[in-house]
Coordinates of C-alpha atoms in Angstrom, one line a residue:
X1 CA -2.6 -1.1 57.1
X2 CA -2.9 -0.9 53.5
X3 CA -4.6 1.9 51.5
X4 CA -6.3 -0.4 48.9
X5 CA -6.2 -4.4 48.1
X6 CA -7.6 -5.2 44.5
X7 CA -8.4 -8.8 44.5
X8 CA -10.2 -11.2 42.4
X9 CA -7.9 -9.8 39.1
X10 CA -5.7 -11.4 36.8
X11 CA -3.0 -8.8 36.8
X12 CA -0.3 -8.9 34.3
X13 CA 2.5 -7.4 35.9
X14 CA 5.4 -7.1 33.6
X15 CA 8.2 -8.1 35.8
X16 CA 9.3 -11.6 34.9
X17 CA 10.1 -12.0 38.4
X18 CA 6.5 -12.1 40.0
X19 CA 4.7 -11.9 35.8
X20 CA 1.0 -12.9 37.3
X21 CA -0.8 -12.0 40.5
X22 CA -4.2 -12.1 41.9
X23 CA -4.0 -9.6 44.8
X24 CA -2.0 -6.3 44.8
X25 CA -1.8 -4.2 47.5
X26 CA -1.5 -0.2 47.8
X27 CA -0.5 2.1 50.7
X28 CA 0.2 6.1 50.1
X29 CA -0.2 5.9 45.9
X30 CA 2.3 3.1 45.5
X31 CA 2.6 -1.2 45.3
X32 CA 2.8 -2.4 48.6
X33 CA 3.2 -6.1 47.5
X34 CA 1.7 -8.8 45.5
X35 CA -0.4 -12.1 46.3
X36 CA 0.3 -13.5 50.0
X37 CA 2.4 -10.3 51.4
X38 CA -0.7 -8.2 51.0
X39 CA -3.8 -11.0 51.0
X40 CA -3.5 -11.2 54.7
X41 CA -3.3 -7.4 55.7
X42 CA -5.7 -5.4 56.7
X43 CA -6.7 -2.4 54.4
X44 CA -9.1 1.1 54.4
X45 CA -10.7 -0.5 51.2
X46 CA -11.1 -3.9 49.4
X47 CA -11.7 -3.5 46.0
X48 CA -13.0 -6.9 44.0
X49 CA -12.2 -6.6 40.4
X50 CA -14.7 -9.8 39.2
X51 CA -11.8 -11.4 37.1
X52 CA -10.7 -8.3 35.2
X53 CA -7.2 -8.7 33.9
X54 CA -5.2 -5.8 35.0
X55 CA -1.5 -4.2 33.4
X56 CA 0.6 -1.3 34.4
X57 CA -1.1 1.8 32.9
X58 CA 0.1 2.0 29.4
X59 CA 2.6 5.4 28.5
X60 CA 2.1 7.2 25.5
X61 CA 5.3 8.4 24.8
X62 CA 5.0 11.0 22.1
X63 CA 1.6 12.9 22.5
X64 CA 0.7 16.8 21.5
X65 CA -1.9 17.4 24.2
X66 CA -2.8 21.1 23.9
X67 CA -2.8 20.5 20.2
X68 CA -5.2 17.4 20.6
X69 CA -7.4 19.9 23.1
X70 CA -7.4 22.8 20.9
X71 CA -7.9 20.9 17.9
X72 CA -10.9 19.3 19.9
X73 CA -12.8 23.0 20.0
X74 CA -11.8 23.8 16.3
X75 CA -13.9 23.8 13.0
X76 CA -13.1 21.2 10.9
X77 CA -13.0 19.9 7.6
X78 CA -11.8 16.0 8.4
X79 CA -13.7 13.5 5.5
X80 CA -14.7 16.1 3.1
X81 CA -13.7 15.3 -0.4
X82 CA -15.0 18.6 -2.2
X83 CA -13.4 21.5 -1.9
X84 CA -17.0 23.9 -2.5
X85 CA -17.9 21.3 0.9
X86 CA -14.6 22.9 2.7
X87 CA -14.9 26.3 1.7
X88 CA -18.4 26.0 3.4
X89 CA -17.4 25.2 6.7
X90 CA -14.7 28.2 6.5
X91 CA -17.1 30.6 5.6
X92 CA -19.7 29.7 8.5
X93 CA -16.5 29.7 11.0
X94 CA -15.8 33.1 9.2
X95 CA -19.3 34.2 9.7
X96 CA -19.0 33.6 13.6
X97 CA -18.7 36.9 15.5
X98 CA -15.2 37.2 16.4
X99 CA -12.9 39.9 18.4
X100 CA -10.9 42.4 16.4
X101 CA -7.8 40.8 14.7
X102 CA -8.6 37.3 16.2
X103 CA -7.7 34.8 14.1
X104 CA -9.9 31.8 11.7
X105 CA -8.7 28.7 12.9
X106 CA -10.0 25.3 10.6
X107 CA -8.7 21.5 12.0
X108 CA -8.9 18.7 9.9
X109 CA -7.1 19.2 6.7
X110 CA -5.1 16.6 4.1
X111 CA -5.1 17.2 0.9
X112 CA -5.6 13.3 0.1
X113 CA -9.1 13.7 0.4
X114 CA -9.4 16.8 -1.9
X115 CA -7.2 15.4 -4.6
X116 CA -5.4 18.4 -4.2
X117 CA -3.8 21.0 -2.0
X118 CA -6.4 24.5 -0.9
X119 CA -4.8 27.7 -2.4
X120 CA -5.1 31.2 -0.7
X121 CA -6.9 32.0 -3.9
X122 CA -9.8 29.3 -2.6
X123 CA -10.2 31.1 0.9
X124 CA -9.8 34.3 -0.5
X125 CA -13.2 33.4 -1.9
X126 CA -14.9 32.8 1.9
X127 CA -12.6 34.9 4.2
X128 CA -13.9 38.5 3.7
X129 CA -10.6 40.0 4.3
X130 CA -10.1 37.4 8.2
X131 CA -7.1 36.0 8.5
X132 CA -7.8 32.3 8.2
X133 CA -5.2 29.8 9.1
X134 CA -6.1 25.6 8.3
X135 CA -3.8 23.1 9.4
X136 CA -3.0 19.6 7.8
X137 CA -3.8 16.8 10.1
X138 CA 0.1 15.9 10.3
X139 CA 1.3 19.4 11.7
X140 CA 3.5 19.6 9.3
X141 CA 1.8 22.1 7.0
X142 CA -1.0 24.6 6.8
X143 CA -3.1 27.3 4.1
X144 CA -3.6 30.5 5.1
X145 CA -5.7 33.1 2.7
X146 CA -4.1 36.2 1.4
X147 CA -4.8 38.4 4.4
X148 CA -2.2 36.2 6.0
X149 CA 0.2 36.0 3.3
X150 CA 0.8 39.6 3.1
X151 CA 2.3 40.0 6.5
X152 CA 4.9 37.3 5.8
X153 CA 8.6 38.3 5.0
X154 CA 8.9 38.0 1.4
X155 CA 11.3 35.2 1.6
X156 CA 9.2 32.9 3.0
X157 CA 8.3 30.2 0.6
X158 CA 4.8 29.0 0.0
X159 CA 3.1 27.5 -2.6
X160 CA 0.2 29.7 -3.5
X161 CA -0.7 29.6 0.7
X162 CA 0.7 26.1 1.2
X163 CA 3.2 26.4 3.8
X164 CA 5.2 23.4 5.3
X165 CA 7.9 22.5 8.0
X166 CA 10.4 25.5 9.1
X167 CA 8.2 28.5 6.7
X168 CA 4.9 27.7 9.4
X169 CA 6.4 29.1 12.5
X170 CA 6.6 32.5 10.0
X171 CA 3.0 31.9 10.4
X172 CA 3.0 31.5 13.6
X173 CA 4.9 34.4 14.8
X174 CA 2.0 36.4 13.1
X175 CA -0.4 35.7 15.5
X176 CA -0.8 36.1 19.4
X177 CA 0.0 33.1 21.5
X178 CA -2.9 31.4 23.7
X179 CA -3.1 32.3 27.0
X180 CA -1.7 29.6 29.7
X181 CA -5.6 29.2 30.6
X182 CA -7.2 28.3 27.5
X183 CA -4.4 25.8 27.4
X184 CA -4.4 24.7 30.5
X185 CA -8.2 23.7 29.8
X186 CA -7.5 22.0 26.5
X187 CA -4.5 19.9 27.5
X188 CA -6.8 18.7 30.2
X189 CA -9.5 18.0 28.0
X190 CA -6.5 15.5 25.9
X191 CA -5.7 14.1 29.5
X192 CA -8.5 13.1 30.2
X193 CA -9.3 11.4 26.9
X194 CA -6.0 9.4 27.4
X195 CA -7.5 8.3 31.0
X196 CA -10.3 6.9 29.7
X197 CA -7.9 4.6 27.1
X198 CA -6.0 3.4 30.1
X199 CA -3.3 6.0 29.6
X200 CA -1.5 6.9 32.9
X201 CA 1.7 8.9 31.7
X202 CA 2.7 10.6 28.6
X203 CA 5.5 12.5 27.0
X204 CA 4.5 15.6 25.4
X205 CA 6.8 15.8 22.1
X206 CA 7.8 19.6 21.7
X207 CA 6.7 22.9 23.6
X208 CA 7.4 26.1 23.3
X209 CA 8.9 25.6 19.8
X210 CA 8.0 27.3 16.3
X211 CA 6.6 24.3 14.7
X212 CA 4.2 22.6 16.9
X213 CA 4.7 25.5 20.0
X214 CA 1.7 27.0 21.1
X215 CA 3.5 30.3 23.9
X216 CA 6.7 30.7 24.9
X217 CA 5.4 30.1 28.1
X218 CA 3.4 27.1 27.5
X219 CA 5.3 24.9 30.4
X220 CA 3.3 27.4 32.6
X221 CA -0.1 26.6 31.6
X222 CA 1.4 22.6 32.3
X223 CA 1.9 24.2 35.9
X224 CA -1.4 25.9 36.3
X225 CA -2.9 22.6 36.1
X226 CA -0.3 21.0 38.4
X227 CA -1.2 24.0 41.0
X228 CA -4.6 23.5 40.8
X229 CA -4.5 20.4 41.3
X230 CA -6.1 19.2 37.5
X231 CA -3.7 17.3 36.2
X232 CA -5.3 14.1 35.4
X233 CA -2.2 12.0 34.3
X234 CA 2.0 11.8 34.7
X235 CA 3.2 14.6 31.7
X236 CA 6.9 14.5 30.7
X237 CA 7.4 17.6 28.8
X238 CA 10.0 17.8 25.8
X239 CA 11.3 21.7 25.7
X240 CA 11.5 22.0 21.4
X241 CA 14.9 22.9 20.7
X242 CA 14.7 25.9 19.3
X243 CA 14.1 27.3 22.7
X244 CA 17.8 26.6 23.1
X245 CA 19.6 29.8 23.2
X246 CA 23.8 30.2 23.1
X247 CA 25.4 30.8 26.6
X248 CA 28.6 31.3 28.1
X249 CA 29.2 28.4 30.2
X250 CA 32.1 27.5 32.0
X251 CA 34.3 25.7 29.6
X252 CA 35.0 22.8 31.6
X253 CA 31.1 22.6 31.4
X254 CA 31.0 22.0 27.5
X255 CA 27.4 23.3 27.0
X256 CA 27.4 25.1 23.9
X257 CA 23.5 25.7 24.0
X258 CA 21.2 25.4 27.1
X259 CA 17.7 26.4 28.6
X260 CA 17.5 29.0 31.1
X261 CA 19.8 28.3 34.1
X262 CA 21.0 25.3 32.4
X263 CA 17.4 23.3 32.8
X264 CA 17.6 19.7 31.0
X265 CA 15.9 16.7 31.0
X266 CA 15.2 15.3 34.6
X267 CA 13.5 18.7 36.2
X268 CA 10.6 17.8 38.3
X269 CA 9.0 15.6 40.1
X270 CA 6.4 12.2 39.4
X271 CA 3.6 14.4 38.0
X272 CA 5.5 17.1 35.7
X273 CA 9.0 16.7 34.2
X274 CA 11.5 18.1 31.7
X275 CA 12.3 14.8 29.3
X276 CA 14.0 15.2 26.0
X277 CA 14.7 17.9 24.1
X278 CA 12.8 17.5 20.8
X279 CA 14.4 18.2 17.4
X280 CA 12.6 18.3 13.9
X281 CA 15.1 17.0 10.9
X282 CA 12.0 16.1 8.5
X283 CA 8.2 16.4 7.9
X284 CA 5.7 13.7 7.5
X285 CA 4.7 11.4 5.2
X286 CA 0.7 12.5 5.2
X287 CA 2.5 15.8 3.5
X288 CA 5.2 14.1 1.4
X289 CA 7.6 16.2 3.4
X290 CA 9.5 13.1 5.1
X291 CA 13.2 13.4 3.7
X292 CA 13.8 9.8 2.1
X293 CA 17.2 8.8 0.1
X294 CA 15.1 8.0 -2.7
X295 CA 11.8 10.0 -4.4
X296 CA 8.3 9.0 -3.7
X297 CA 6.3 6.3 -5.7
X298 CA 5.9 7.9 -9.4
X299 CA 7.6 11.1 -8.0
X300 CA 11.3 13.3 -8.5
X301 CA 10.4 14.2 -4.7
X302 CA 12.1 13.2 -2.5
X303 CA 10.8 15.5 0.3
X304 CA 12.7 17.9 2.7
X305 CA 15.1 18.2 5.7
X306 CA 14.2 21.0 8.1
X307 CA 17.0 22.7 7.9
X308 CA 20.6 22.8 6.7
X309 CA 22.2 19.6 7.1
X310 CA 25.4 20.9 9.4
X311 CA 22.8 23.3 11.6
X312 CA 20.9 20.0 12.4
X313 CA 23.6 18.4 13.0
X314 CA 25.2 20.7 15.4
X315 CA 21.7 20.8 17.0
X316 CA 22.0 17.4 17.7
X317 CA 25.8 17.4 18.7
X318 CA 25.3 20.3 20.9
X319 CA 21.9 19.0 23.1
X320 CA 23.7 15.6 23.5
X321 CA 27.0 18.5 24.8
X322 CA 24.6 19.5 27.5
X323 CA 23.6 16.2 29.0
X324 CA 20.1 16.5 27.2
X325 CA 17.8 13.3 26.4
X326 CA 17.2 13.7 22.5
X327 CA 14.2 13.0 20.9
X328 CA 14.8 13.4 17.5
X329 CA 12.4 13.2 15.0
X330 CA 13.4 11.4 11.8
X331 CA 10.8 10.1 9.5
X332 CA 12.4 9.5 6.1
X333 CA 15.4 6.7 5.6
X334 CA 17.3 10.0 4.8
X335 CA 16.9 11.6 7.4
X336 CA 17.8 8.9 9.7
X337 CA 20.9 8.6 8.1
X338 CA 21.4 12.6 9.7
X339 CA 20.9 11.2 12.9
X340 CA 22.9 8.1 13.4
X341 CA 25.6 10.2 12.2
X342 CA 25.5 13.7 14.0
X343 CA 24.9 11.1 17.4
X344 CA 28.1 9.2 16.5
X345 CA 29.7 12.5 16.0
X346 CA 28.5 13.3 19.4
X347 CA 28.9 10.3 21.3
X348 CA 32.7 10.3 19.4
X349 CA 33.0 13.7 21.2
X350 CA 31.3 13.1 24.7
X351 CA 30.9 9.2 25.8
X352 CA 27.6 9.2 27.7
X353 CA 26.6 5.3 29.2
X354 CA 23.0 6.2 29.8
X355 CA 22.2 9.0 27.4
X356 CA 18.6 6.7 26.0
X357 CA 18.6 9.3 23.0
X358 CA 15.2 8.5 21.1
X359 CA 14.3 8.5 17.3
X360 CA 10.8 9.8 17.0
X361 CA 8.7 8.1 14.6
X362 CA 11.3 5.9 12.4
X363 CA 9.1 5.7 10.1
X364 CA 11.1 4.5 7.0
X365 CA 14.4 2.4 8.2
X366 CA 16.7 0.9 5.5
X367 CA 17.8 -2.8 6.8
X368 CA 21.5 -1.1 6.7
X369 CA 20.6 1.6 9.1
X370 CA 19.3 -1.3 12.2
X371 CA 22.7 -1.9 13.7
X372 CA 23.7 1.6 13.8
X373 CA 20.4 2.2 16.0
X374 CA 21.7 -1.0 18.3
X375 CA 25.2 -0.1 18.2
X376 CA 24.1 3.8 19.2
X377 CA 21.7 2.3 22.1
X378 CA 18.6 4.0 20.7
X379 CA 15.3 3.7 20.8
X380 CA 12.4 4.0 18.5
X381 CA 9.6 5.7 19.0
X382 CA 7.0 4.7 16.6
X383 CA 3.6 4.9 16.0
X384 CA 2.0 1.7 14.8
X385 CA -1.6 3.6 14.1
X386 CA -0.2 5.6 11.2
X387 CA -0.4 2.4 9.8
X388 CA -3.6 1.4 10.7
X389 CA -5.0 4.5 9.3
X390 CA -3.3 5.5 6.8
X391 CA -0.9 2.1 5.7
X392 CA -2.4 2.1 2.6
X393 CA -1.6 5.5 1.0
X394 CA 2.3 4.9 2.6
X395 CA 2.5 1.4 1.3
X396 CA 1.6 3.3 -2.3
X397 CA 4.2 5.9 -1.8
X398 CA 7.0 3.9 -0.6
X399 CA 6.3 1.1 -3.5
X400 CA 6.5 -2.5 -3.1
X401 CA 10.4 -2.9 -1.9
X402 CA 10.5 0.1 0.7
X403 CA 7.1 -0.3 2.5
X404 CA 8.0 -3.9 4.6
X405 CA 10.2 -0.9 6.3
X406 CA 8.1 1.5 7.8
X407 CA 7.1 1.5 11.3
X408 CA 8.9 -1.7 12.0
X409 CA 8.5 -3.7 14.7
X410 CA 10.2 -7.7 14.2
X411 CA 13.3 -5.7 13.4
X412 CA 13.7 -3.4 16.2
X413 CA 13.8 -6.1 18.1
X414 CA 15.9 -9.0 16.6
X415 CA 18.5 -6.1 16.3
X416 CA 17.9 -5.5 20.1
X417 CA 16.7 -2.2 19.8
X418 CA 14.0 -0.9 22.5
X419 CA 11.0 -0.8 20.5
X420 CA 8.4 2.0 22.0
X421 CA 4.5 2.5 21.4
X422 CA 3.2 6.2 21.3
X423 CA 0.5 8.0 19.0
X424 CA 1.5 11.2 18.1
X425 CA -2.4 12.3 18.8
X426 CA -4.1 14.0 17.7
X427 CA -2.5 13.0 14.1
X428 CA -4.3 9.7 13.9
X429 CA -6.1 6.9 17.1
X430 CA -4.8 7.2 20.7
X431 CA -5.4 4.2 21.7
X432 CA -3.1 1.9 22.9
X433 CA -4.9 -1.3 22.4
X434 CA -5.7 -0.6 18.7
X435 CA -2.5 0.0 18.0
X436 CA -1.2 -3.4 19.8
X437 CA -3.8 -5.0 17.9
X438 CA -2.3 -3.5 14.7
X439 CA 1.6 -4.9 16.1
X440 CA 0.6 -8.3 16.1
X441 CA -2.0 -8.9 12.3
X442 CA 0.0 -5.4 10.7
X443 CA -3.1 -5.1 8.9
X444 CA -4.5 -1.7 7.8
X445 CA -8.4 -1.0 8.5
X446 CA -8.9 -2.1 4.9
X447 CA -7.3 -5.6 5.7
X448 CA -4.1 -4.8 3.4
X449 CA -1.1 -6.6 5.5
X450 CA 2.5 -4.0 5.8
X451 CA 5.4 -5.9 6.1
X452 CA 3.6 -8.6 7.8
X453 CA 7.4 -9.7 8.6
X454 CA 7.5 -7.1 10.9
X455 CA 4.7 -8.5 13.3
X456 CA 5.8 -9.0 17.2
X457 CA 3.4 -10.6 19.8
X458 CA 1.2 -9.8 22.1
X459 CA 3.5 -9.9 25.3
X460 CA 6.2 -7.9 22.9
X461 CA 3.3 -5.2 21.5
X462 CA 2.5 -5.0 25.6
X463 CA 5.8 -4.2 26.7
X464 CA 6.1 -1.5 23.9
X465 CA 3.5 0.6 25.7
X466 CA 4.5 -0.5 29.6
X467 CA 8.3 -1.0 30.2
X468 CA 9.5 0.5 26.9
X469 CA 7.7 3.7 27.6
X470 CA 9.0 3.6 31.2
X471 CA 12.3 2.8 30.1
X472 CA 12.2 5.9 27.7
X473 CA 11.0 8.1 29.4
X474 CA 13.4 7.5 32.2
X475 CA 10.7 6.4 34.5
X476 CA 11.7 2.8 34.8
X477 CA 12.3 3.2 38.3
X478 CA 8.6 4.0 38.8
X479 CA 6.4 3.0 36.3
X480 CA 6.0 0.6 33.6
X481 CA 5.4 -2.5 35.6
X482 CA 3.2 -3.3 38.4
X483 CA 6.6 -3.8 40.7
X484 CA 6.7 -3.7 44.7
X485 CA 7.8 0.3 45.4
X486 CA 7.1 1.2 41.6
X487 CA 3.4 3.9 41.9
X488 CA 0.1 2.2 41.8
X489 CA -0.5 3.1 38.3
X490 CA -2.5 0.3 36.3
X491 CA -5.2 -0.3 33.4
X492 CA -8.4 -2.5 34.1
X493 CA -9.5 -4.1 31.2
X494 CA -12.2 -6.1 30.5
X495 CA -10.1 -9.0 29.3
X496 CA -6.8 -10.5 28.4
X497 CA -5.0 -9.1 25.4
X498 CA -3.0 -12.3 25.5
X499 CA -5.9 -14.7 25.1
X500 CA -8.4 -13.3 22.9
X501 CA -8.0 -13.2 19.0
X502 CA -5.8 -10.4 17.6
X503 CA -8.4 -9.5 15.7
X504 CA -10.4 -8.7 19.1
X505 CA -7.1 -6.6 21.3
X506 CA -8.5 -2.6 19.8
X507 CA -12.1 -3.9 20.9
X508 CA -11.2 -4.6 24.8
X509 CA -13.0 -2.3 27.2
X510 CA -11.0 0.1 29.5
X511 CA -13.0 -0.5 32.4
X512 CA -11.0 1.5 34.7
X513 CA -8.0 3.6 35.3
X514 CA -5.9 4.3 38.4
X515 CA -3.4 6.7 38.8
X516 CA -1.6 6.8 42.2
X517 CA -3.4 4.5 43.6
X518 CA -6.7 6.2 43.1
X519 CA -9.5 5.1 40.3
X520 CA -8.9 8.3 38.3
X521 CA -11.9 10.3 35.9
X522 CA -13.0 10.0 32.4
X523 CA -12.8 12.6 29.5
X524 CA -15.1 15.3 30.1
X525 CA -17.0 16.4 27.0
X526 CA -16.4 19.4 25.4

């Protein structure tokens, strides 16, 4: 006897064996069968889906859920254009009673909007001696007021309280880490937001670490929800990679760095794993910090690498030593170029048939750099709602010959490179379906087309966010189509991505989501 039939749905399945069904059957969280091996068979509950159009739930492969959670609870300055209008909201967040020593925390900030960067002389004004700490919508840089600044080594570089890539986890160090609780309860809070866009798995890109890391325990608080039984969603974790530390393996082992008791990617079970190991080469472009070969628009900048070029590069050699996934985030052209090479170094070094190394982001890819990516067997990790968002401001900076390159999509693909959706939330729009709306026009919310060469269809945008993610992940034994044996994870949507007007895709309701089998909650409000 089954668990669950749904019938009466047009489910896209993803597996060009069986691609369209009408009945799909569950027993025990995973697919029984499809159409006439489950029509006839008796099941506990028959669930009639009116002609809803139904897809593997979509995977969100580079997310910052405690971020996105705490960010959710934080003041914030997001649209504000003058800085008196900023200072305002830090002074009323200063004004708030607060324990001894506990920190001002302000969400929101890019220094587009302001025309220019906050000093520390600008808080200064508002703080009243707190130590206030506002952080730029990319993650990739913050301003803290002078109560800060004079705790930090005095080689730290800032730029009167502007702090960005490597000199923020000074910052960081500063300040007590949260407790596993408060972020158990705002990583649940992001889960359950990415339920309710018909999200069913995600990889979160870096804990742990100095730059994004919120506790060097913070894969505990992931298992305090696991315990109690409040994960909402599948959660790959990526351990950042400065939690690596040197050991003394045996050398016949060739592991050079490694977690605690050798951990890498593949720990865990359906619910919570270790996935890549996450390394930072370069920043962003929201912060002009993405390292490029050649300077921005009307600039000499030509932004920054996160570290020494060989230290990078060994960081890379030695996680892809230790049988580690990589997830490496590259942003700029230039630092791409790091990449390919410190991976052909490693793969020169230590063959590896199934090593699915990732490039995170990709945002800026020289047409010479696609068939090292294909000949390396990487993917790209990209996140087609920077575009959306913010495509017009990166178009500007990149000029008229560099901006058909960014985020591509046609490319990846003609060069037979496994092209992957993801968000990076909270930087910009979690949802999937907006930003498979934006793979196919490539249209920015103002209507300016980037690289409009670079559009893929709608089955292609699809399989970005379902098999892609699976495959990346390295879940595609379980997930990422709606597959005989594979778990009963699957979107409901209101109606077909493939036969309504691009135009239309973002606007699609999420009617339901199920996860395991099971029609799973929506975001609680906060």
């Amino acid at each position: 006897m089954l668990c669950t039939r749904l019938t009466n749905a047009r489910f896209l399945t993803m597996d060009p064996e069986h691609p369209v069904a009408h009945d799909l059957g569950i027993w025990r969280g995973r697919i029984a069968g499809l159409d006439e091996a489950v029509t006839s068979l008796p099941a506990r509950e028959v669930i009639d889906l009116q002609g809803a159009t139904v897809l593997p739930g979509f995977i969100d492969s580079h997310v910052h859920l405690a971020w996105t959670g705490l960010k959710a609870g934080t003041p914030s300055i997001a649209g504000l254009a003058r800085v008196e209008d900023v200072l305002g909201v830090v002074a009323e967040a200063v004004s708030r009673e607060h324990a001894p020593g506990e920190w001002v925390h302000i969400g929101g900030y890019d220094q587009r909007a302001l025309g220019r960067h906050l000093t520390a002389a600008d808080l200064d004004r508002v703080s009243h001696g707190r130590r206030v700490f506002v952080m730029h919508d990319s993650g990739h840089a913050c301003v803290v007021n002078s109560a800060v600044l004079d705790l930090l080594p005095v080689e730290v570089p800032h730029d009167n309280g502007v702090l960005v890539e490597g000199a923020m986890s000074a910052v960081r160090r500063l300040r007590l880490p949260y407790s596993q609780r408060e972020l158990a309860d705002a990583i649940e809070y992001a889960a359950r937001a990415c339920l309710a866009e018909g999200i069913t798995g995600c990889a979160e890109a870096g804990i742990g670490a100095g730059l994004l890391g919120h506790s060097p325990v913070e894969l505990g608080a992931y298992q305090l929800l696991r315990d109690q039984g409040r994960l909402p969603l599948r959660i790959q974790l990526m351990p950042g990679a400065d939690t690596l530390r040197p050991i003394d393996a045996h050398e016949h082992d060739g592991i050079p760095r490694a977690l605690d008791l050798g951990l890498r990617t593949g720990f865990g079970d359906d619910w919570l794993s270790i996935g890549a190991l996450k390394i930072y080469t370069d920043g962003g472009m929201m912060a002009r910090t993405a390292a490029l070969t050649a300077p921005y628009e009307g600039t000499t900048h030509t932004g920054q690498l996160q570290d020494d070029p060989e230290r990078l590069t060994s960081l890379i050699v030695d996680g892809h030593l230790a049988g580690w996934q990589l997830a490496v985030h590259a942003i700029g052209d230039r630092a791409a170029d790091l990449v390919l090479d410190a991976l052909e170094r490693a793969r020169t070094l230590r063959p590896r048939t199934d090593a699915r190394h990732r490039v995170e982001h990709a945002g800026l890819i020289r047409p010479d750099q696609l068939p090292r990516f294909a000949r390396l067997g990487l993917s790209a990790v990209i996140q087609p709602n920077f575009l959306r968002h913010f495509g017009d401001d990166y178009a500007t900076i990149m000029g008229a010959e560099r901006a058909p390159w960014m985020y591509r999509g046609r490319a990846f693909l003609d060069h037979g490179i496994t092209l992957v959706g993801s968000s990076d939330r909270p930087v910009t729009d979690g949802s999937p379906l907006r930003a498979i709306q934006f793979m196919v026009e490539r249209a920015s919310l103002s209507g300016q087309l980037i690289g409009p060469d670079e559009a893929i269809t709608v089955d292609e945008a699809l399989h970005a966010y379902t098999v892609a993610g699976a495959y990346a992940s390295r879940w595609d034994d379980s997930a990422g189509s709606l597959t005989p044996g594979k778990r009963a994870d699957l979107v409901v949507l209101g109606d077909d991505p493939r036969r309504v007007a691009p135009s239309r895709i973002g606007g699609i309701e999420v009617v339901a989501t199920f996860v395991d089998g099971r029609e799973a909650t929506e975001a609680r409000t906060r």
